[in-house]
Coordinates of C-alpha atoms in Angstrom, one line a residue:
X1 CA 10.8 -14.4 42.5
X2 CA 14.1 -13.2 44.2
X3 CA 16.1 -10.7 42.6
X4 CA 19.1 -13.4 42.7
X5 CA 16.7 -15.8 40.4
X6 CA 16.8 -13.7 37.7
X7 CA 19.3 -13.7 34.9
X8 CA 20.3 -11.0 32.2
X9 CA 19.4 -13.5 29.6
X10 CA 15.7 -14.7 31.3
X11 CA 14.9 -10.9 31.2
X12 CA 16.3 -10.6 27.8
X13 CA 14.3 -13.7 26.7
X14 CA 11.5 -12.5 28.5
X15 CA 11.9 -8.8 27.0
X16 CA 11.7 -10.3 23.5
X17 CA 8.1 -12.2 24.2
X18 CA 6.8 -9.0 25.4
X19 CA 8.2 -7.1 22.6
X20 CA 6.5 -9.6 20.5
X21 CA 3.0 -9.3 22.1
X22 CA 2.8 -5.8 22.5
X23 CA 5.1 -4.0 20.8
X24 CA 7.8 -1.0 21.2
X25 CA 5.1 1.1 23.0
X26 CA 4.5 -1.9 25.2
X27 CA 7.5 -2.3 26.7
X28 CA 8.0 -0.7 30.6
X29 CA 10.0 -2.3 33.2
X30 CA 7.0 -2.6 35.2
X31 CA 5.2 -4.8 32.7
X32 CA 8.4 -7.1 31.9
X33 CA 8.6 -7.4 36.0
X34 CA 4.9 -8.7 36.4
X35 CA 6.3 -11.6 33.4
X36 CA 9.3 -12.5 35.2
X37 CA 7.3 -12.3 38.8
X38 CA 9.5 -10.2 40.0
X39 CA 9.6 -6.4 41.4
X40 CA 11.0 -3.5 38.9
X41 CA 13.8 -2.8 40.9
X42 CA 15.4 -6.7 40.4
X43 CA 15.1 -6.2 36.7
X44 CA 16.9 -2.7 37.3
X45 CA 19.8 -4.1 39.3
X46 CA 20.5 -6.5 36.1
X47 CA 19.7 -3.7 33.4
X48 CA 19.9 -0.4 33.7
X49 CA 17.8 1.2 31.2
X50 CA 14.7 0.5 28.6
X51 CA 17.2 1.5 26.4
X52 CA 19.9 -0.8 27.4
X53 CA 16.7 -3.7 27.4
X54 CA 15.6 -2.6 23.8
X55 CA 19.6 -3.0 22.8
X56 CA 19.8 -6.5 24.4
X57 CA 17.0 -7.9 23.0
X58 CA 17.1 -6.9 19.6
X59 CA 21.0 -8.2 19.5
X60 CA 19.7 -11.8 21.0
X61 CA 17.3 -12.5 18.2
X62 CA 19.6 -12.2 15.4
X63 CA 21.0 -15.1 16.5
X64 CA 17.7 -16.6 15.2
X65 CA 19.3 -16.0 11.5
X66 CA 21.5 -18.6 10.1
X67 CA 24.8 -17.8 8.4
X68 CA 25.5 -19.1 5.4
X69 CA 28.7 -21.3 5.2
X70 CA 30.8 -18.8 2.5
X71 CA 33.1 -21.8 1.8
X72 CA 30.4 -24.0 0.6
X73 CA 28.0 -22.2 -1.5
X74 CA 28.4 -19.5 -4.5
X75 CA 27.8 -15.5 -3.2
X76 CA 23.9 -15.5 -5.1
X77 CA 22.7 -18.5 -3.4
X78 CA 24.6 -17.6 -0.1
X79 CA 23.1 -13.6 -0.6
X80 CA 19.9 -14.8 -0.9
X81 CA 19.3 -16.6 2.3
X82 CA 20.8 -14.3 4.4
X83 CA 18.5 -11.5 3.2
X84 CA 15.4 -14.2 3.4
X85 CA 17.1 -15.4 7.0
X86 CA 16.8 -11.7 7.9
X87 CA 13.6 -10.7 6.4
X88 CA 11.9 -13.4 8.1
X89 CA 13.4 -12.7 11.7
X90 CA 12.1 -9.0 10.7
X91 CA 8.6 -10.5 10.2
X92 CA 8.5 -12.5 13.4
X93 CA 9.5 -9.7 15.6
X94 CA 8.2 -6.5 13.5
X95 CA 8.7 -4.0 16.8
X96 CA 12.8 -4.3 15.5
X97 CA 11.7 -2.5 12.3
X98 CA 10.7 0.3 14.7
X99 CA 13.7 0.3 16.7
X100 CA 15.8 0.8 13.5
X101 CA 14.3 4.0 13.6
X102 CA 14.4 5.0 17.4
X103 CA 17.2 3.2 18.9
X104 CA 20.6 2.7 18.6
X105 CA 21.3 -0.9 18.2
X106 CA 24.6 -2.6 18.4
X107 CA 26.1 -6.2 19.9
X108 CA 27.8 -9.5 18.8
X109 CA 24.4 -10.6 17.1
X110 CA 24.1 -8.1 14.7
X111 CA 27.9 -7.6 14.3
X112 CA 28.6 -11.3 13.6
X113 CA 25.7 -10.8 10.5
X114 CA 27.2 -7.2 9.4
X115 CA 30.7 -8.7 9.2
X116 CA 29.6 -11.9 6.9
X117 CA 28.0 -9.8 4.4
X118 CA 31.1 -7.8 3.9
X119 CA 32.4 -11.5 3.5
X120 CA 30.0 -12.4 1.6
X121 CA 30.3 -9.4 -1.1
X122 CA 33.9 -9.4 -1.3
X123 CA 33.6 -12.9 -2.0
X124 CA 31.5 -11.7 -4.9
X125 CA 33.9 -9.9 -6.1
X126 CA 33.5 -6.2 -4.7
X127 CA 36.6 -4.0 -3.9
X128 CA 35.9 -3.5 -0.1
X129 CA 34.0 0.3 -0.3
X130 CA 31.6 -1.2 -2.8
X131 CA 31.1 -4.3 -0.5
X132 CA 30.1 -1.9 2.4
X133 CA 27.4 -0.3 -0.2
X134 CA 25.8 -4.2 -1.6
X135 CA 25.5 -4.8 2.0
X136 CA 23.9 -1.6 2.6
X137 CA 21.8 -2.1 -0.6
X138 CA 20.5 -5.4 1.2
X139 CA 19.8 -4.3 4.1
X140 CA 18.0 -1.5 3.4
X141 CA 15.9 -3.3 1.0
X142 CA 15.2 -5.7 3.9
X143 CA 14.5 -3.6 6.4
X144 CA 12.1 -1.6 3.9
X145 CA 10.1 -4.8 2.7
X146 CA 9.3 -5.6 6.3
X147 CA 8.2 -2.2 6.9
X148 CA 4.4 -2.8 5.7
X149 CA 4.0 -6.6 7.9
X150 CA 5.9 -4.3 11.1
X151 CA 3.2 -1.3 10.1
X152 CA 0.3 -3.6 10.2
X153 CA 0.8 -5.2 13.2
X154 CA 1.3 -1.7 14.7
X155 CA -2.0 -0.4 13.5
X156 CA -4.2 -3.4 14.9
X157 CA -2.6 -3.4 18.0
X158 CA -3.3 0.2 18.5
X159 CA -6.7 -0.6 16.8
X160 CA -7.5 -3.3 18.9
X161 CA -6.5 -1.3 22.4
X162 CA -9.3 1.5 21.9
X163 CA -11.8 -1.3 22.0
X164 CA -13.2 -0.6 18.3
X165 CA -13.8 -3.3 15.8
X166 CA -10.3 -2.5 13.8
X167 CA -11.3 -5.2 10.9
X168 CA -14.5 -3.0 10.3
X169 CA -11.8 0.5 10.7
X170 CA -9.7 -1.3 8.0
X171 CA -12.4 -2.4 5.8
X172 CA -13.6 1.1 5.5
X173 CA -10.0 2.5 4.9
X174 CA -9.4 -0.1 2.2
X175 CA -12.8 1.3 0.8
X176 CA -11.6 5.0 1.0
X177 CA -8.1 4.2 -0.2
X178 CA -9.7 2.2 -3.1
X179 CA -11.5 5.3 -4.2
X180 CA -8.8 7.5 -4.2
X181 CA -6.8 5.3 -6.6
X182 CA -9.8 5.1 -8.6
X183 CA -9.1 8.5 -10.1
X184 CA -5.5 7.4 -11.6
X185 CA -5.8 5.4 -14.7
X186 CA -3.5 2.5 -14.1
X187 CA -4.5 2.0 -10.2
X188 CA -8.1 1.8 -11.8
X189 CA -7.4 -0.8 -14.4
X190 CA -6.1 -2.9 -11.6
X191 CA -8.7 -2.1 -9.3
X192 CA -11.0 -2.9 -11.7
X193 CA -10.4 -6.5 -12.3
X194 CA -10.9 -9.4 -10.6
X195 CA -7.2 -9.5 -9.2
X196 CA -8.3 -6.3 -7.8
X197 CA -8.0 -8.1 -4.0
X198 CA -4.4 -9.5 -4.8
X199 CA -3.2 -5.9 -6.2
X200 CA -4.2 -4.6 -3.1
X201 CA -2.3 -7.0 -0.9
X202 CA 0.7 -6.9 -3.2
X203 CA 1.8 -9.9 -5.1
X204 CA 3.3 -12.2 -2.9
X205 CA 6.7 -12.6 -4.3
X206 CA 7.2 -8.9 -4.0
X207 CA 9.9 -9.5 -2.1
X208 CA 11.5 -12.1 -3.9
X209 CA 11.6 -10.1 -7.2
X210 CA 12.8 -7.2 -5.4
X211 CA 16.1 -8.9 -4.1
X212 CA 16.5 -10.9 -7.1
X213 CA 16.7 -7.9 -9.2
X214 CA 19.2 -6.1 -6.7
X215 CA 21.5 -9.3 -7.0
X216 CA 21.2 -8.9 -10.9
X217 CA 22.7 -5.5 -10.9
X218 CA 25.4 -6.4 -8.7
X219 CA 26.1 -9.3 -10.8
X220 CA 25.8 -7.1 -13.9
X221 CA 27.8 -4.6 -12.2
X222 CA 30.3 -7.5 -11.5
X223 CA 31.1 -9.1 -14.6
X224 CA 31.2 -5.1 -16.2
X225 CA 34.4 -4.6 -13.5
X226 CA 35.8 -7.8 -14.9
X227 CA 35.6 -6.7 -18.6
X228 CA 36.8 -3.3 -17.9
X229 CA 40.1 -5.1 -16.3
X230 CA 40.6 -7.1 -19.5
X231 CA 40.9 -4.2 -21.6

């Protein structure tokens, strides 16, 4: 196609399916061309830099996370889907985990989410420096229970582009790792049962628990502040 066919947002749309497929690593200006059917140098004349694209399109898909209406809900229920909104947007696209670490990320998307959890915290209660630290607390919690999912995908994609059978690779990890846990005596009682498979895996409302037990301590936290101010 013509340079003057392409918009900012087709390449950034575009950017975001390629991220998806292939990854951080995966990304060149050169492949997202070939996508758009178009020559390198179109996509360069709308953005400048893979920086710049890496920016863009990790801004665009937190749009994909719903905010919660403040006004309508208490802070818990309202805390706990937008962590879940954001740990599940982490999961679809699990190269942004990576770019946490890599790039500098910024825009209206992510602003507009940063801004309703300081909302959302001072709603709770929180003077506004310890809002700024529950909405770090959250974050970071979020962004670390999606780091295992965003590692996985990683590994069989990197796996699966050396052409070697990366289920058999990971079967024999799993087999090596399970034998090194073998010589610590609570890793071998769970190993050793039949739940062995789901220990492995991690229970599946890992994350659930995790962020459920955060909100606790802010609540406790809380209602502590408010007894303290009674006295």
């Amino acid at each position: 196609m013509a340079r003057d066919t392409l918009t900012a947002d087709r390449i950034i749309r575009t950017a975001v399916e390629l991220l998806d497929d292939e990854g951080l690593d995966g990304l060149n200006m050169r492949s997202l061309a070939k996508r758009l059917d178009s020559a390198a140098t179109a996509v360069y004349w709308h953005i400048k830099t893979k920086d710049d694209l890496v920016r863009l399109a990790s801004d665009a898909i937190w749009h994909e996370v719903e905010l919660p209406d403040l006004d309508a809900t208490d802070w818990r229920t309202a805390a706990t889907a937008h962590a879940s909104g954001m740990h599940a947007m982490l999961i679809r696209h699990p190269w942004l985990v990576q770019a946490f670490g890599s790039h500098f990320l910024y825009g209206p998307g992510q602003a507009r989410h940063n801004d309703l959890s300081l909302s959302l915290y001072e709603k709770a209660g929180f003077a506004a420096a310890d809002a700024d630290r529950a909405a770090a607390t959250v974050l970071t919690f979020v962004l670390g229970s999606a780091l295992g999912p965003a590692a996985q995908v990683s590994l069989n994609r990197r796996l699966g582009k050396k052409g070697v059978d990366a289920e058999q690779l990971m079967a024999d990890a799993l087999t090596q790792a399970q034998e090194t846990a073998m010589r610590f005596p609570r890793l071998r009682e769970r190993l050793g049962t039949t739940a062995a498979t789901e220990y492995a895996a991690a229970p599946d409302d890992t994350f659930t628990f995790g962020l459920q037990s955060i909100l606790d301590g802010f609540e406790a936290r809380l209602t502590a502040d408010r007894a303290s101010r009674r006295e």
